């Protein structure tokens, strides 16, 4: 009976030891899973931060490029406007020069025509006077 009691006691202690071992393993597994989950979350957050930093860097770079292009376009636009103004002034100067040239020619032609008409009128008047004198 003592042997049976001792064997039962040994079995009970063995079972309790196995139960404690099982609980310890379960607790260790849960702790390990919790640490793995924590590590995954931290890595995920790091990756998200890295991605956000890279995205911001790319956005900044894009904005710098956009600003540079706008400056280049403004400069080209100003150069074109300057050239347009320069051409307008050149064309206007040429037109003014031609106009003066044509005005000078026209005035000379009109003067010659008037002088010719006056000369003819004087000659006709002289002829008339001569005819009147002869009569």
PDB file of C-alpha atoms in Angstrom:
ATOM      1  CA  UNK A   1       0.000   0.000   0.000  1.00  0.00           C
ATOM      2  CA  UNK A   2       2.871   2.316   0.750  1.00  0.00           C
ATOM      3  CA  UNK A   3       4.311   1.467  -2.633  1.00  0.00           C
ATOM      4  CA  UNK A   4       1.021   2.214  -4.307  1.00  0.00           C
ATOM      5  CA  UNK A   5       0.717   5.463  -2.388  1.00  0.00           C
ATOM      6  CA  UNK A   6       4.301   6.395  -3.235  1.00  0.00           C
ATOM      7  CA  UNK A   7       3.735   5.466  -6.886  1.00  0.00           C
ATOM      8  CA  UNK A   8       0.539   7.554  -6.979  1.00  0.00           C
ATOM      9  CA  UNK A   9       2.405  10.431  -5.308  1.00  0.00           C
ATOM     10  CA  UNK A  10       5.221  10.086  -7.844  1.00  0.00           C
ATOM     11  CA  UNK A  11       2.696  10.025 -10.726  1.00  0.00           C
ATOM     12  CA  UNK A  12       0.928  13.074  -9.328  1.00  0.00           C
ATOM     13  CA  UNK A  13       4.231  14.964  -8.932  1.00  0.00           C
ATOM     14  CA  UNK A  14       5.273  13.868 -12.405  1.00  0.00           C
ATOM     15  CA  UNK A  15       1.932  15.113 -13.814  1.00  0.00           C
ATOM     16  CA  UNK A  16       2.272  18.433 -11.926  1.00  0.00           C
ATOM     17  CA  UNK A  17       5.829  18.813 -13.245  1.00  0.00           C
ATOM     18  CA  UNK A  18       4.612  18.104 -16.795  1.00  0.00           C
ATOM     19  CA  UNK A  19       1.746  20.579 -16.316  1.00  0.00           C
ATOM     20  CA  UNK A  20       4.180  23.244 -15.022  1.00  0.00           C
ATOM     21  CA  UNK A  21       6.501  22.503 -17.917  1.00  0.00           C
ATOM     22  CA  UNK A  22       3.576  22.766 -20.370  1.00  0.00           C
ATOM     23  CA  UNK A  23       2.456  26.084 -18.865  1.00  0.00           C
ATOM     24  CA  UNK A  24       6.046  27.370 -18.913  1.00  0.00           C
ATOM     25  CA  UNK A  25       6.407  26.374 -22.584  1.00  0.00           C
ATOM     26  CA  UNK A  26       3.045  27.960 -23.401  1.00  0.00           C
ATOM     27  CA  UNK A  27       4.057  31.176 -21.585  1.00  0.00           C
ATOM     28  CA  UNK A  28       7.422  31.129 -23.366  1.00  0.00           C
ATOM     29  CA  UNK A  29       5.680  30.632 -26.755  1.00  0.00           C
ATOM     30  CA  UNK A  30       3.285  33.492 -26.021  1.00  0.00           C
ATOM     31  CA  UNK A  31       6.172  35.738 -24.987  1.00  0.00           C
ATOM     32  CA  UNK A  32       8.067  34.761 -28.144  1.00  0.00           C
ATOM     33  CA  UNK A  33       5.002  35.481 -30.321  1.00  0.00           C
ATOM     34  CA  UNK A  34       4.537  38.840 -28.555  1.00  0.00           C
ATOM     35  CA  UNK A  35       8.192  39.733 -29.193  1.00  0.00           C
ATOM     36  CA  UNK A  36       7.918  38.647 -32.853  1.00  0.00           C
ATOM     37  CA  UNK A  37       4.738  40.739 -33.248  1.00  0.00           C
ATOM     38  CA  UNK A  38       6.442  43.718 -31.587  1.00  0.00           C
ATOM     39  CA  UNK A  39       9.475  43.299 -33.888  1.00  0.00           C
ATOM     40  CA  UNK A  40       7.192  43.098 -36.963  1.00  0.00           C
ATOM     41  CA  UNK A  41       5.299  46.242 -35.907  1.00  0.00           C
ATOM     42  CA  UNK A  42       8.558  48.119 -35.323  1.00  0.00           C
ATOM     43  CA  UNK A  43       9.953  46.997 -38.693  1.00  0.00           C
ATOM     44  CA  UNK A  44       6.671  47.919 -40.401  1.00  0.00           C
ATOM     45  CA  UNK A  45       6.778  51.367 -38.784  1.00  0.00           C
ATOM     46  CA  UNK A  46      10.417  51.792 -39.840  1.00  0.00           C
ATOM     47  CA  UNK A  47       9.537  50.803 -43.392  1.00  0.00           C
ATOM     48  CA  UNK A  48       6.596  53.213 -43.424  1.00  0.00           C
ATOM     49  CA  UNK A  49       8.802  56.029 -42.077  1.00  0.00           C
ATOM     50  CA  UNK A  50      11.487  55.213 -44.653  1.00  0.00           C
ATOM     51  CA  UNK A  51       8.859  55.176 -47.401  1.00  0.00           C
ATOM     52  CA  UNK A  52       7.411  58.488 -46.203  1.00  0.00           C
ATOM     53  CA  UNK A  53      10.908  59.998 -46.080  1.00  0.00           C
ATOM     54  CA  UNK A  54      11.651  58.720 -49.598  1.00  0.00           C
ATOM     55  CA  UNK A  55       8.280  60.006 -50.848  1.00  0.00           C
ATOM     56  CA  UNK A  56       8.969  63.417 -49.293  1.00  0.00           C
ATOM     57  CA  UNK A  57      12.440  63.453 -50.811  1.00  0.00           C
ATOM     58  CA  UNK A  58      10.972  62.677 -54.245  1.00  0.00           C
ATOM     59  CA  UNK A  59       8.266  65.324 -53.817  1.00  0.00           C
ATOM     60  CA  UNK A  60      10.899  67.894 -52.837  1.00  0.00           C
ATOM     61  CA  UNK A  61      13.016  66.923 -55.830  1.00  0.00           C
ATOM     62  CA  UNK A  62       9.975  67.155 -58.118  1.00  0.00           C
ATOM     63  CA  UNK A  63       9.096  70.584 -56.703  1.00  0.00           C
ATOM     64  CA  UNK A  64      12.692  71.788 -57.258  1.00  0.00           C
ATOM     65  CA  UNK A  65      12.557  70.549 -60.854  1.00  0.00           C
ATOM     66  CA  UNK A  66       9.160  72.184 -61.361  1.00  0.00           C
ATOM     67  CA  UNK A  67      10.519  75.471 -59.972  1.00  0.00           C
ATOM     68  CA  UNK A  68      13.612  75.267 -62.199  1.00  0.00           C
ATOM     69  CA  UNK A  69      11.446  74.606 -65.281  1.00  0.00           C
ATOM     70  CA  UNK A  70       9.173  77.510 -64.409  1.00  0.00           C
ATOM     71  CA  UNK A  71      12.219  79.788 -64.080  1.00  0.00           C
ATOM     72  CA  UNK A  72      13.559  78.545 -67.422  1.00  0.00           C
ATOM     73  CA  UNK A  73      10.167  79.083 -69.053  1.00  0.00           C
ATOM     74  CA  UNK A  74       9.927  82.579 -67.575  1.00  0.00           C
ATOM     75  CA  UNK A  75      13.402  83.367 -68.898  1.00  0.00           C
ATOM     76  CA  UNK A  76      12.545  82.052 -72.377  1.00  0.00           C
ATOM     77  CA  UNK A  77       9.258  83.965 -72.292  1.00  0.00           C
ATOM     78  CA  UNK A  78      11.105  87.178 -71.375  1.00  0.00           C
ATOM     79  CA  UNK A  79      13.668  86.596 -74.129  1.00  0.00           C
ATOM     80  CA  UNK A  80      10.878  86.043 -76.647  1.00  0.00           C
ATOM     81  CA  UNK A  81       9.069  89.163 -75.487  1.00  0.00           C
ATOM     82  CA  UNK A  82      12.320  91.151 -75.787  1.00  0.00           C
ATOM     83  CA  UNK A  83      12.932  89.809 -79.300  1.00  0.00           C
ATOM     84  CA  UNK A  84       9.324  90.503 -80.246  1.00  0.00           C
ATOM     85  CA  UNK A  85       9.661  94.087 -78.981  1.00  0.00           C
ATOM     86  CA  UNK A  86      12.977  94.446 -80.795  1.00  0.00           C
ATOM     87  CA  UNK A  87      11.402  93.191 -84.044  1.00  0.00           C
ATOM     88  CA  UNK A  88       8.390  95.448 -83.577  1.00  0.00           C
ATOM     89  CA  UNK A  89      10.697  98.448 -83.104  1.00  0.00           C
ATOM     90  CA  UNK A  90      12.810  97.448 -86.115  1.00  0.00           C
ATOM     91  CA  UNK A  91       9.727  97.009 -88.315  1.00  0.00           C
ATOM     92  CA  UNK A  92       8.304 100.321 -87.084  1.00  0.00           C
ATOM     93  CA  UNK A  93      11.598 102.076 -87.807  1.00  0.00           C
ATOM     94  CA  UNK A  94      11.701 100.571 -91.310  1.00  0.00           C
ATOM     95  CA  UNK A  95       8.078 101.576 -91.897  1.00  0.00           C
ATOM     96  CA  UNK A  96       8.771 105.108 -90.658  1.00  0.00           C
ATOM     97  CA  UNK A  97      11.827 105.300 -92.941  1.00  0.00           C
ATOM     98  CA  UNK A  98       9.840 104.070 -95.960  1.00  0.00           C
ATOM     99  CA  UNK A  99       7.008 106.428 -95.123  1.00  0.00           C
ATOM    100  CA  UNK A 100       9.422 109.373 -94.994  1.00  0.00           C
ATOM    101  CA  UNK A 101      10.957 108.218 -98.267  1.00  0.00           C
ATOM    102  CA  UNK A 102       7.550 107.924 -99.935  1.00  0.00           C
ATOM    103  CA  UNK A 103       6.404 111.227 -98.440  1.00  0.00           C
ATOM    104  CA  UNK A 104       9.533 112.908 -99.841  1.00  0.00           C
ATOM    105  CA  UNK A 105       8.930 111.378-103.275  1.00  0.00           C
ATOM    106  CA  UNK A 106       5.237 112.295-103.192  1.00  0.00           C
ATOM    107  CA  UNK A 107       5.959 115.850-102.110  1.00  0.00           C
ATOM    108  CA  UNK A 108       8.616 116.171-104.843  1.00  0.00           C
ATOM    109  CA  UNK A 109       6.189 114.791-107.437  1.00  0.00           C
ATOM    110  CA  UNK A 110       3.427 117.118-106.249  1.00  0.00           C
ATOM    111  CA  UNK A 111       5.818 120.063-106.240  1.00  0.00           C
ATOM    112  CA  UNK A 112       6.959 119.201-109.778  1.00  0.00           C
ATOM    113  CA  UNK A 113       3.365 118.769-110.901  1.00  0.00           C
ATOM    114  CA  UNK A 114       2.329 122.078-109.317  1.00  0.00           C
ATOM    115  CA  UNK A 115       5.367 123.812-110.744  1.00  0.00           C
ATOM    116  CA  UNK A 116       4.552 122.266-114.129  1.00  0.00           C
ATOM    117  CA  UNK A 117       0.911 123.338-113.862  1.00  0.00           C
ATOM    118  CA  UNK A 118       1.955 126.837-112.756  1.00  0.00           C
ATOM    119  CA  UNK A 119       4.485 126.968-115.570  1.00  0.00           C
ATOM    120  CA  UNK A 120       1.829 125.909-118.097  1.00  0.00           C
ATOM    121  CA  UNK A 121      -0.635 128.336-116.618  1.00  0.00           C
ATOM    122  CA  UNK A 122       1.950 131.126-116.837  1.00  0.00           C
ATOM    123  CA  UNK A 123       2.819 130.115-120.380  1.00  0.00           C
ATOM    124  CA  UNK A 124      -0.849 129.974-121.328  1.00  0.00           C
ATOM    125  CA  UNK A 125      -1.378 133.294-119.596  1.00  0.00           C
ATOM    126  CA  UNK A 126       1.607 134.730-121.467  1.00  0.00           C
ATOM    127  CA  UNK A 127       0.225 133.344-124.714  1.00  0.00           C
ATOM    128  CA  UNK A 128      -3.133 134.906-123.882  1.00  0.00           C
ATOM    129  CA  UNK A 129      -1.431 138.174-123.054  1.00  0.00           C
ATOM    130  CA  UNK A 130       0.531 138.025-126.282  1.00  0.00           C
ATOM    131  CA  UNK A 131      -2.616 137.326-128.303  1.00  0.00           C
ATOM    132  CA  UNK A 132      -4.391 140.181-126.554  1.00  0.00           C
ATOM    133  CA  UNK A 133      -1.394 142.448-127.207  1.00  0.00           C
ATOM    134  CA  UNK A 134      -1.390 141.461-130.875  1.00  0.00           C
ATOM    135  CA  UNK A 135      -5.031 142.209-131.278  1.00  0.00           C
TER     136      UNK A 135
END
